[in-house]
Amino acid sequence: MSAPLRHVPPMHALAAFEAAARLGGFAQAAEELCVTPSAVSHRIRQLETQLGTVLFERASGGVRPTTAGRLYLDSVREAFDKLAQAGAVLRPERERLRVSLPPTFARQLLMARLPEYLRAHPEVELEAHLSIPLQDVTAEAADVEVRWGRGDYPERVVRKLFDDTMVPLAAPSWVAAHAPAGMAELAGLELLRSPLLPWRPCFLAAGLDWGEPERGAVFNDLGMLMEIAAAGLGAAVGTRRLSAAWVETGRLVPLFGVSAPAPFTYYAVTTPAQSKRAVVQEFIDWLAAAFP
């Protein structure tokens, strides 16, 4: 004899109900679940239809569970707790953390430091994905994004990782071939460009009211920019932190003692909902402390 058919509501509807009850609104639940508020509303209507009862009192300031909703919420939370306990029996307790990183930051600054974090946090299952700076493009959804920019990211929790300084740089072979005595002698020489770092702050620091160069190869990755400059194909601007590996090995040399504050730097960015997760807070704290 077969077991009786169970009319179990869809899991996505139960998750929407629990999140909306806990957070006090459909919009807040939508942000946590990474769906639209209308999707949350639809899922809860679907649940109410299946149960044959109203679960929320709706108001302009948000929602609150009805008496029936509060009773059902207790059952849903109990079921979720049992599912979580069952999963813990089947696997070690590891929390996934998805991080999006610009390529040069990942290779030149983070990779040497990351083993320290992983050794200290064996409970974290890290997923790292590369992004495209200034275009907010990443191949995967991320709990924490490291972004290169000015830090103006609306509706996000933002933390600056460090300040940096810009310097003009070139390969020793390029310097020997052109022998520029000062910034003014860069006029007419090959200046490599990137939308990620402008030349003008260094021009102004040298007392030159010049605009951005209108000629020269353009690279949207700072690591590529440093490599092309190190190959002797032109002068470039970089930041002290990002160019350190090339300068320390002698492949690039700073020019003329000129420097300027970098208009862009790296920020750790997350959503308000994700910022409440302990693993996210701890990773961002570690990032900020890793770059004194």
C-alpha atoms as a printed R data frame, in Angstrom:
    type eleno elety resid chain resno      x      y       z
1   ATOM     1    CA   MET     A     1  0.000  0.000   0.000
2   ATOM     2    CA   SER     A     2  1.466  3.366  -1.036
3   ATOM     3    CA   ALA     A     3  1.967  6.200   1.417
4   ATOM     4    CA   PRO     A     4 -0.657  8.972   1.375
5   ATOM     5    CA   LEU     A     5  0.108 11.892  -0.921
6   ATOM     6    CA   ARG     A     6  1.562 14.893   0.913
7   ATOM     7    CA   HIS     A     7  0.536 18.349  -0.280
8   ATOM     8    CA   VAL     A     8  3.765 20.124   0.644
9   ATOM     9    CA   PRO     A     9  3.991 23.794  -0.443
10  ATOM    10    CA   PRO     A    10  6.888 24.731  -2.765
11  ATOM    11    CA   MET     A    11 10.125 25.441  -0.913
12  ATOM    12    CA   HIS     A    12 10.559 28.816  -2.637
13  ATOM    13    CA   ALA     A    13  7.147 29.897  -1.360
14  ATOM    14    CA   LEU     A    14  7.990 28.815   2.196
15  ATOM    15    CA   ALA     A    15 11.338 30.638   2.027
16  ATOM    16    CA   ALA     A    16  9.604 33.815   0.820
17  ATOM    17    CA   PHE     A    17  7.050 33.562   3.623
18  ATOM    18    CA   GLU     A    18  9.669 33.031   6.333
19  ATOM    19    CA   ALA     A    19 11.916 35.853   5.071
20  ATOM    20    CA   ALA     A    20  9.036 38.345   4.741
21  ATOM    21    CA   ALA     A    21  7.807 37.520   8.262
22  ATOM    22    CA   ARG     A    22 11.299 37.813   9.733
23  ATOM    23    CA   LEU     A    23 12.271 41.009   7.901
24  ATOM    24    CA   GLY     A    24  8.886 42.736   7.971
25  ATOM    25    CA   GLY     A    25  8.443 43.361   4.255
26  ATOM    26    CA   PHE     A    26  8.405 41.896   0.772
27  ATOM    27    CA   ALA     A    27 11.152 44.241  -0.477
28  ATOM    28    CA   GLN     A    28 13.526 43.177   2.297
29  ATOM    29    CA   ALA     A    29 12.771 39.504   1.647
30  ATOM    30    CA   ALA     A    30 13.336 40.031  -2.077
31  ATOM    31    CA   GLU     A    31 16.792 41.508  -1.448
32  ATOM    32    CA   GLU     A    32 17.800 38.596   0.768
33  ATOM    33    CA   LEU     A    33 16.509 36.004  -1.708
34  ATOM    34    CA   CYS     A    34 17.894 37.825  -4.778
35  ATOM    35    CA   VAL     A    35 14.497 38.070  -6.482
36  ATOM    36    CA   THR     A    36 12.063 40.926  -7.153
37  ATOM    37    CA   PRO     A    37  9.440 42.080  -4.612
38  ATOM    38    CA   SER     A    38  6.720 41.054  -7.076
39  ATOM    39    CA   ALA     A    39  8.165 37.518  -7.115
40  ATOM    40    CA   VAL     A    40  7.989 37.375  -3.311
41  ATOM    41    CA   SER     A    41  4.393 38.668  -3.398
42  ATOM    42    CA   HIS     A    42  3.460 36.050  -6.005
43  ATOM    43    CA   ARG     A    43  5.011 33.209  -4.000
44  ATOM    44    CA   ILE     A    44  3.193 34.230  -0.839
45  ATOM    45    CA   ARG     A    45 -0.137 34.519  -2.692
46  ATOM    46    CA   GLN     A    46  0.526 31.025  -4.045
47  ATOM    47    CA   LEU     A    47  1.124 29.771  -0.492
48  ATOM    48    CA   GLU     A    48 -2.000 31.508   0.843
49  ATOM    49    CA   THR     A    49 -4.087 29.966  -1.950
50  ATOM    50    CA   GLN     A    50 -2.776 26.475  -1.221
51  ATOM    51    CA   LEU     A    51 -3.353 26.863   2.536
52  ATOM    52    CA   GLY     A    52 -6.693 28.618   2.130
53  ATOM    53    CA   THR     A    53 -5.831 31.343   4.618
54  ATOM    54    CA   VAL     A    54 -4.358 34.849   4.741
55  ATOM    55    CA   LEU     A    55 -0.845 34.860   6.186
56  ATOM    56    CA   PHE     A    56 -0.062 38.598   6.254
57  ATOM    57    CA   GLU     A    57 -1.703 41.872   7.087
58  ATOM    58    CA   ARG     A    58 -0.462 44.282   4.436
59  ATOM    59    CA   ALA     A    59  0.188 47.962   5.241
60  ATOM    60    CA   SER     A    60  2.072 50.863   3.671
61  ATOM    61    CA   GLY     A    61  4.971 50.421   6.101
62  ATOM    62    CA   GLY     A    62  5.395 46.692   5.461
63  ATOM    63    CA   VAL     A    63  3.682 43.464   6.464
64  ATOM    64    CA   ARG     A    64  3.079 41.502   9.631
65  ATOM    65    CA   PRO     A    65  1.835 37.949  10.073
66  ATOM    66    CA   THR     A    66 -1.816 37.331  10.902
67  ATOM    67    CA   THR     A    67 -2.674 35.034  13.804
68  ATOM    68    CA   ALA     A    68 -2.780 32.137  11.369
69  ATOM    69    CA   GLY     A    69  0.480 33.358   9.839
70  ATOM    70    CA   ARG     A    70  2.256 33.361  13.209
71  ATOM    71    CA   LEU     A    71  1.120 29.823  13.933
72  ATOM    72    CA   TYR     A    72  2.233 28.660  10.511
73  ATOM    73    CA   LEU     A    73  5.547 30.513  10.864
74  ATOM    74    CA   ASP     A    74  6.394 28.441  13.956
75  ATOM    75    CA   SER     A    75  5.861 25.247  11.960
76  ATOM    76    CA   VAL     A    76  7.858 26.486   8.980
77  ATOM    77    CA   ARG     A    77 10.802 27.507  11.141
78  ATOM    78    CA   GLU     A    78 10.732 24.167  12.937
79  ATOM    79    CA   ALA     A    79 10.798 22.382   9.578
80  ATOM    80    CA   PHE     A    80 13.672 24.545   8.347
81  ATOM    81    CA   ASP     A    81 15.620 23.831  11.534
82  ATOM    82    CA   LYS     A    82 15.152 20.087  11.053
83  ATOM    83    CA   LEU     A    83 16.321 20.317   7.444
84  ATOM    84    CA   ALA     A    84 19.410 22.270   8.517
85  ATOM    85    CA   GLN     A    85 20.206 19.703  11.217
86  ATOM    86    CA   ALA     A    86 19.784 16.865   8.737
87  ATOM    87    CA   GLY     A    87 22.178 18.537   6.313
88  ATOM    88    CA   ALA     A    88 24.754 19.046   9.038
89  ATOM    89    CA   VAL     A    89 24.787 15.296   9.681
90  ATOM    90    CA   LEU     A    90 25.602 14.623   6.021
91  ATOM    91    CA   ARG     A    91 28.429 17.098   5.525
92  ATOM    92    CA   PRO     A    92 31.058 19.036   7.486
93  ATOM    93    CA   GLU     A    93 29.958 22.485   8.538
94  ATOM    94    CA   ARG     A    94 31.523 24.730   5.901
95  ATOM    95    CA   GLU     A    95 30.040 28.067   4.916
96  ATOM    96    CA   ARG     A    96 30.351 29.166   1.311
97  ATOM    97    CA   LEU     A    97 31.727 32.637   0.609
98  ATOM    98    CA   ARG     A    98 31.613 33.915  -2.980
99  ATOM    99    CA   VAL     A    99 34.054 36.724  -3.761
100 ATOM   100    CA   SER     A   100 34.412 38.768  -6.968
101 ATOM   101    CA   LEU     A   101 37.866 40.247  -7.639
102 ATOM   102    CA   PRO     A   102 39.476 42.488 -10.288
103 ATOM   103    CA   PRO     A   103 42.281 40.539 -12.026
104 ATOM   104    CA   THR     A   104 45.287 42.689 -11.065
105 ATOM   105    CA   PHE     A   105 44.141 43.014  -7.444
106 ATOM   106    CA   ALA     A   106 43.717 39.238  -7.260
107 ATOM   107    CA   ARG     A   107 47.105 38.372  -8.783
108 ATOM   108    CA   GLN     A   108 49.335 41.146  -7.440
109 ATOM   109    CA   LEU     A   109 47.867 41.844  -4.012
110 ATOM   110    CA   LEU     A   110 45.508 39.173  -2.743
111 ATOM   111    CA   MET     A   111 46.903 35.776  -3.744
112 ATOM   112    CA   ALA     A   112 50.023 36.105  -1.604
113 ATOM   113    CA   ARG     A   113 47.871 36.961   1.427
114 ATOM   114    CA   LEU     A   114 44.906 34.621   0.878
115 ATOM   115    CA   PRO     A   115 46.527 31.428   2.272
116 ATOM   116    CA   GLU     A   116 46.699 33.166   5.653
117 ATOM   117    CA   TYR     A   117 42.925 33.681   5.598
118 ATOM   118    CA   LEU     A   118 42.166 30.145   4.425
119 ATOM   119    CA   ARG     A   119 44.387 28.581   7.086
120 ATOM   120    CA   ALA     A   120 42.680 30.673   9.783
121 ATOM   121    CA   HIS     A   121 39.171 29.864   8.509
122 ATOM   122    CA   PRO     A   122 38.940 26.174   7.575
123 ATOM   123    CA   GLU     A   123 35.173 26.416   8.018
124 ATOM   124    CA   VAL     A   124 34.864 28.726   4.976
125 ATOM   125    CA   GLU     A   125 34.502 27.342   1.463
126 ATOM   126    CA   LEU     A   126 35.778 30.187  -0.690
127 ATOM   127    CA   GLU     A   127 34.758 30.738  -4.311
128 ATOM   128    CA   ALA     A   128 36.761 33.444  -6.124
129 ATOM   129    CA   HIS     A   129 35.715 34.856  -9.500
130 ATOM   130    CA   LEU     A   130 37.269 37.569 -11.650
131 ATOM   131    CA   SER     A   131 35.415 40.764 -12.546
132 ATOM   132    CA   ILE     A   132 35.961 43.663 -14.957
133 ATOM   133    CA   PRO     A   133 36.842 46.903 -13.091
134 ATOM   134    CA   LEU     A   134 34.590 49.979 -13.523
135 ATOM   135    CA   GLN     A   135 32.023 47.911 -15.454
136 ATOM   136    CA   ASP     A   136 30.708 45.943 -12.435
137 ATOM   137    CA   VAL     A   137 30.831 42.736 -14.482
138 ATOM   138    CA   THR     A   138 31.368 39.403 -12.762
139 ATOM   139    CA   ALA     A   139 30.846 35.882 -14.013
140 ATOM   140    CA   GLU     A   140 29.054 34.775 -10.844
141 ATOM   141    CA   ALA     A   141 26.876 36.267  -8.136
142 ATOM   142    CA   ALA     A   142 29.071 37.336  -5.228
143 ATOM   143    CA   ASP     A   143 28.643 37.820  -1.491
144 ATOM   144    CA   VAL     A   144 31.575 40.270  -1.446
145 ATOM   145    CA   GLU     A   145 32.852 42.270  -4.408
146 ATOM   146    CA   VAL     A   146 36.180 44.062  -4.519
147 ATOM   147    CA   ARG     A   147 35.662 47.050  -6.821
148 ATOM   148    CA   TRP     A   148 38.073 49.586  -8.269
149 ATOM   149    CA   GLY     A   149 36.544 53.057  -8.269
150 ATOM   150    CA   ARG     A   150 35.594 56.055  -6.153
151 ATOM   151    CA   GLY     A   151 33.448 54.178  -3.628
152 ATOM   152    CA   ASP     A   152 30.099 55.632  -4.698
153 ATOM   153    CA   TYR     A   153 27.974 52.491  -4.861
154 ATOM   154    CA   PRO     A   154 24.332 53.301  -3.959
155 ATOM   155    CA   GLU     A   155 22.392 50.855  -1.819
156 ATOM   156    CA   ARG     A   156 25.548 48.937  -0.944
157 ATOM   157    CA   VAL     A   157 27.662 48.624   2.194
158 ATOM   158    CA   VAL     A   158 31.089 49.934   1.205
159 ATOM   159    CA   ARG     A   159 34.490 49.823   2.912
160 ATOM   160    CA   LYS     A   160 37.675 51.327   1.514
161 ATOM   161    CA   LEU     A   161 40.585 48.908   1.644
162 ATOM   162    CA   PHE     A   162 43.411 51.434   1.322
163 ATOM   163    CA   ASP     A   163 44.578 54.696  -0.239
164 ATOM   164    CA   ASP     A   164 47.285 54.642  -2.881
165 ATOM   165    CA   THR     A   165 49.671 56.908  -4.769
166 ATOM   166    CA   MET     A   166 50.119 57.248  -8.528
167 ATOM   167    CA   VAL     A   167 53.555 57.377 -10.139
168 ATOM   168    CA   PRO     A   168 54.745 57.548 -13.767
169 ATOM   169    CA   LEU     A   169 56.730 54.436 -14.704
170 ATOM   170    CA   ALA     A   170 58.778 53.063 -17.577
171 ATOM   171    CA   ALA     A   171 61.160 50.241 -18.369
172 ATOM   172    CA   PRO     A   172 64.882 50.997 -17.894
173 ATOM   173    CA   SER     A   173 65.422 50.316 -21.612
174 ATOM   174    CA   TRP     A   174 62.779 52.910 -22.546
175 ATOM   175    CA   VAL     A   175 64.360 55.474 -20.194
176 ATOM   176    CA   ALA     A   176 67.808 54.804 -21.702
177 ATOM   177    CA   ALA     A   177 66.473 55.149 -25.237
178 ATOM   178    CA   HIS     A   178 64.608 58.432 -24.684
179 ATOM   179    CA   ALA     A   179 66.445 59.948 -21.692
180 ATOM   180    CA   PRO     A   180 63.625 62.301 -20.580
181 ATOM   181    CA   ALA     A   181 64.878 64.732 -17.944
182 ATOM   182    CA   GLY     A   182 61.427 65.668 -16.633
183 ATOM   183    CA   MET     A   183 57.684 65.289 -17.142
184 ATOM   184    CA   ALA     A   184 57.622 68.088 -19.729
185 ATOM   185    CA   GLU     A   185 59.854 65.982 -21.986
186 ATOM   186    CA   LEU     A   186 57.176 63.282 -22.216
187 ATOM   187    CA   ALA     A   187 55.454 65.432 -24.828
188 ATOM   188    CA   GLY     A   188 55.635 63.571 -28.120
189 ATOM   189    CA   LEU     A   189 56.728 60.282 -26.503
190 ATOM   190    CA   GLU     A   190 54.611 57.127 -26.337
191 ATOM   191    CA   LEU     A   191 52.312 57.278 -23.293
192 ATOM   192    CA   LEU     A   192 50.374 54.116 -22.535
193 ATOM   193    CA   ARG     A   193 46.823 54.673 -21.332
194 ATOM   194    CA   SER     A   194 44.087 53.043 -19.253
195 ATOM   195    CA   PRO     A   195 40.559 54.168 -18.292
196 ATOM   196    CA   LEU     A   196 41.396 52.872 -14.818
197 ATOM   197    CA   LEU     A   197 44.119 55.473 -14.125
198 ATOM   198    CA   PRO     A   198 44.384 58.952 -15.685
199 ATOM   199    CA   TRP     A   199 47.650 60.713 -16.474
200 ATOM   200    CA   ARG     A   200 46.439 64.202 -15.539
201 ATOM   201    CA   PRO     A   201 47.034 64.007 -11.742
202 ATOM   202    CA   CYS     A   202 50.721 63.280 -12.400
203 ATOM   203    CA   PHE     A   203 50.912 66.082 -14.957
204 ATOM   204    CA   LEU     A   204 49.449 68.516 -12.406
205 ATOM   205    CA   ALA     A   205 51.826 67.271  -9.703
206 ATOM   206    CA   ALA     A   206 54.692 68.214 -12.034
207 ATOM   207    CA   GLY     A   207 53.201 71.676 -12.657
208 ATOM   208    CA   LEU     A   208 51.883 70.829 -16.136
209 ATOM   209    CA   ASP     A   209 48.292 71.773 -16.968
210 ATOM   210    CA   TRP     A   210 47.961 69.048 -19.584
211 ATOM   211    CA   GLY     A   211 44.875 67.067 -20.477
212 ATOM   212    CA   GLU     A   212 44.777 63.320 -20.929
213 ATOM   213    CA   PRO     A   213 46.963 61.946 -23.757
214 ATOM   214    CA   GLU     A   214 44.998 61.459 -26.956
215 ATOM   215    CA   ARG     A   215 47.336 58.866 -28.433
216 ATOM   216    CA   GLY     A   216 48.854 55.650 -27.158
217 ATOM   217    CA   ALA     A   217 47.702 52.080 -26.682
218 ATOM   218    CA   VAL     A   218 44.805 51.608 -24.235
219 ATOM   219    CA   PHE     A   219 44.445 48.742 -21.727
220 ATOM   220    CA   ASN     A   220 41.488 48.098 -19.434
221 ATOM   221    CA   ASP     A   221 43.539 45.887 -17.115
222 ATOM   222    CA   LEU     A   222 46.297 47.392 -14.972
223 ATOM   223    CA   GLY     A   223 48.345 44.215 -15.019
224 ATOM   224    CA   MET     A   224 48.433 44.285 -18.831
225 ATOM   225    CA   LEU     A   225 49.362 47.973 -18.697
226 ATOM   226    CA   MET     A   226 52.332 47.251 -16.413
227 ATOM   227    CA   GLU     A   227 53.492 44.351 -18.606
228 ATOM   228    CA   ILE     A   228 53.414 46.422 -21.795
229 ATOM   229    CA   ALA     A   229 55.307 49.232 -20.070
230 ATOM   230    CA   ALA     A   230 57.861 46.712 -18.749
231 ATOM   231    CA   ALA     A   231 58.356 45.507 -22.335
232 ATOM   232    CA   GLY     A   232 59.628 49.000 -23.181
233 ATOM   233    CA   LEU     A   233 56.720 50.115 -25.378
234 ATOM   234    CA   GLY     A   234 56.020 53.358 -23.534
235 ATOM   235    CA   ALA     A   235 55.615 55.132 -20.204
236 ATOM   236    CA   ALA     A   236 52.579 54.431 -18.025
237 ATOM   237    CA   VAL     A   237 51.060 55.526 -14.744
238 ATOM   238    CA   GLY     A   238 50.552 52.966 -12.007
239 ATOM   239    CA   THR     A   239 49.985 52.921  -8.283
240 ATOM   240    CA   ARG     A   240 52.738 52.118  -5.815
241 ATOM   241    CA   ARG     A   241 50.944 49.034  -4.484
242 ATOM   242    CA   LEU     A   242 49.972 47.542  -7.846
243 ATOM   243    CA   SER     A   243 53.300 48.233  -9.541
244 ATOM   244    CA   ALA     A   244 55.424 47.030  -6.599
245 ATOM   245    CA   ALA     A   245 56.235 43.631  -8.158
246 ATOM   246    CA   TRP     A   246 57.517 45.248 -11.380
247 ATOM   247    CA   VAL     A   247 59.475 47.959  -9.537
248 ATOM   248    CA   GLU     A   248 61.049 45.571  -7.015
249 ATOM   249    CA   THR     A   249 62.350 43.338  -9.817
250 ATOM   250    CA   GLY     A   250 63.699 46.342 -11.756
251 ATOM   251    CA   ARG     A   251 61.416 45.831 -14.748
252 ATOM   252    CA   LEU     A   252 59.889 49.284 -14.182
253 ATOM   253    CA   VAL     A   253 61.377 52.405 -12.622
254 ATOM   254    CA   PRO     A   254 59.518 55.437 -11.238
255 ATOM   255    CA   LEU     A   255 60.139 58.608 -13.254
256 ATOM   256    CA   PHE     A   256 61.243 62.050 -12.067
257 ATOM   257    CA   GLY     A   257 60.200 61.603  -8.409
258 ATOM   258    CA   VAL     A   258 56.660 62.654  -9.370
259 ATOM   259    CA   SER     A   259 53.645 61.262  -7.493
260 ATOM   260    CA   ALA     A   260 49.992 62.137  -6.923
261 ATOM   261    CA   PRO     A   261 47.109 60.729  -4.869
262 ATOM   262    CA   ALA     A   262 45.298 58.054  -6.877
263 ATOM   263    CA   PRO     A   263 41.727 59.110  -7.736
264 ATOM   264    CA   PHE     A   264 40.581 55.475  -7.578
265 ATOM   265    CA   THR     A   265 41.268 52.639  -5.191
266 ATOM   266    CA   TYR     A   266 39.803 49.304  -4.092
267 ATOM   267    CA   TYR     A   267 36.638 48.916  -2.025
268 ATOM   268    CA   ALA     A   268 34.946 45.893  -0.463
269 ATOM   269    CA   VAL     A   269 31.282 46.057  -1.443
270 ATOM   270    CA   THR     A   270 28.312 43.970  -0.331
271 ATOM   271    CA   THR     A   271 24.545 44.256   0.066
272 ATOM   272    CA   PRO     A   272 22.952 45.281   3.380
273 ATOM   273    CA   ALA     A   273 21.539 41.764   3.756
274 ATOM   274    CA   GLN     A   274 24.875 40.026   3.100
275 ATOM   275    CA   SER     A   275 26.708 42.440   5.413
276 ATOM   276    CA   LYS     A   276 24.833 40.889   8.352
277 ATOM   277    CA   ARG     A   277 26.427 37.484   7.756
278 ATOM   278    CA   ALA     A   278 29.304 36.865  10.144
279 ATOM   279    CA   VAL     A   279 31.443 35.239   7.424
280 ATOM   280    CA   VAL     A   280 31.058 38.326   5.216
281 ATOM   281    CA   GLN     A   281 31.883 40.764   8.027
282 ATOM   282    CA   GLU     A   282 34.927 38.736   9.052
283 ATOM   283    CA   PHE     A   283 36.261 38.496   5.499
284 ATOM   284    CA   ILE     A   284 35.916 42.250   4.902
285 ATOM   285    CA   ASP     A   285 37.589 42.976   8.253
286 ATOM   286    CA   TRP     A   286 40.429 40.646   7.273
287 ATOM   287    CA   LEU     A   287 40.772 42.319   3.846
288 ATOM   288    CA   ALA     A   288 41.023 45.783   5.388
289 ATOM   289    CA   ALA     A   289 43.616 44.615   7.914
290 ATOM   290    CA   ALA     A   290 45.648 42.806   5.225
291 ATOM   291    CA   PHE     A   291 46.609 46.089   3.541
292 ATOM   292    CA   PRO     A   292 47.882 48.445   6.270
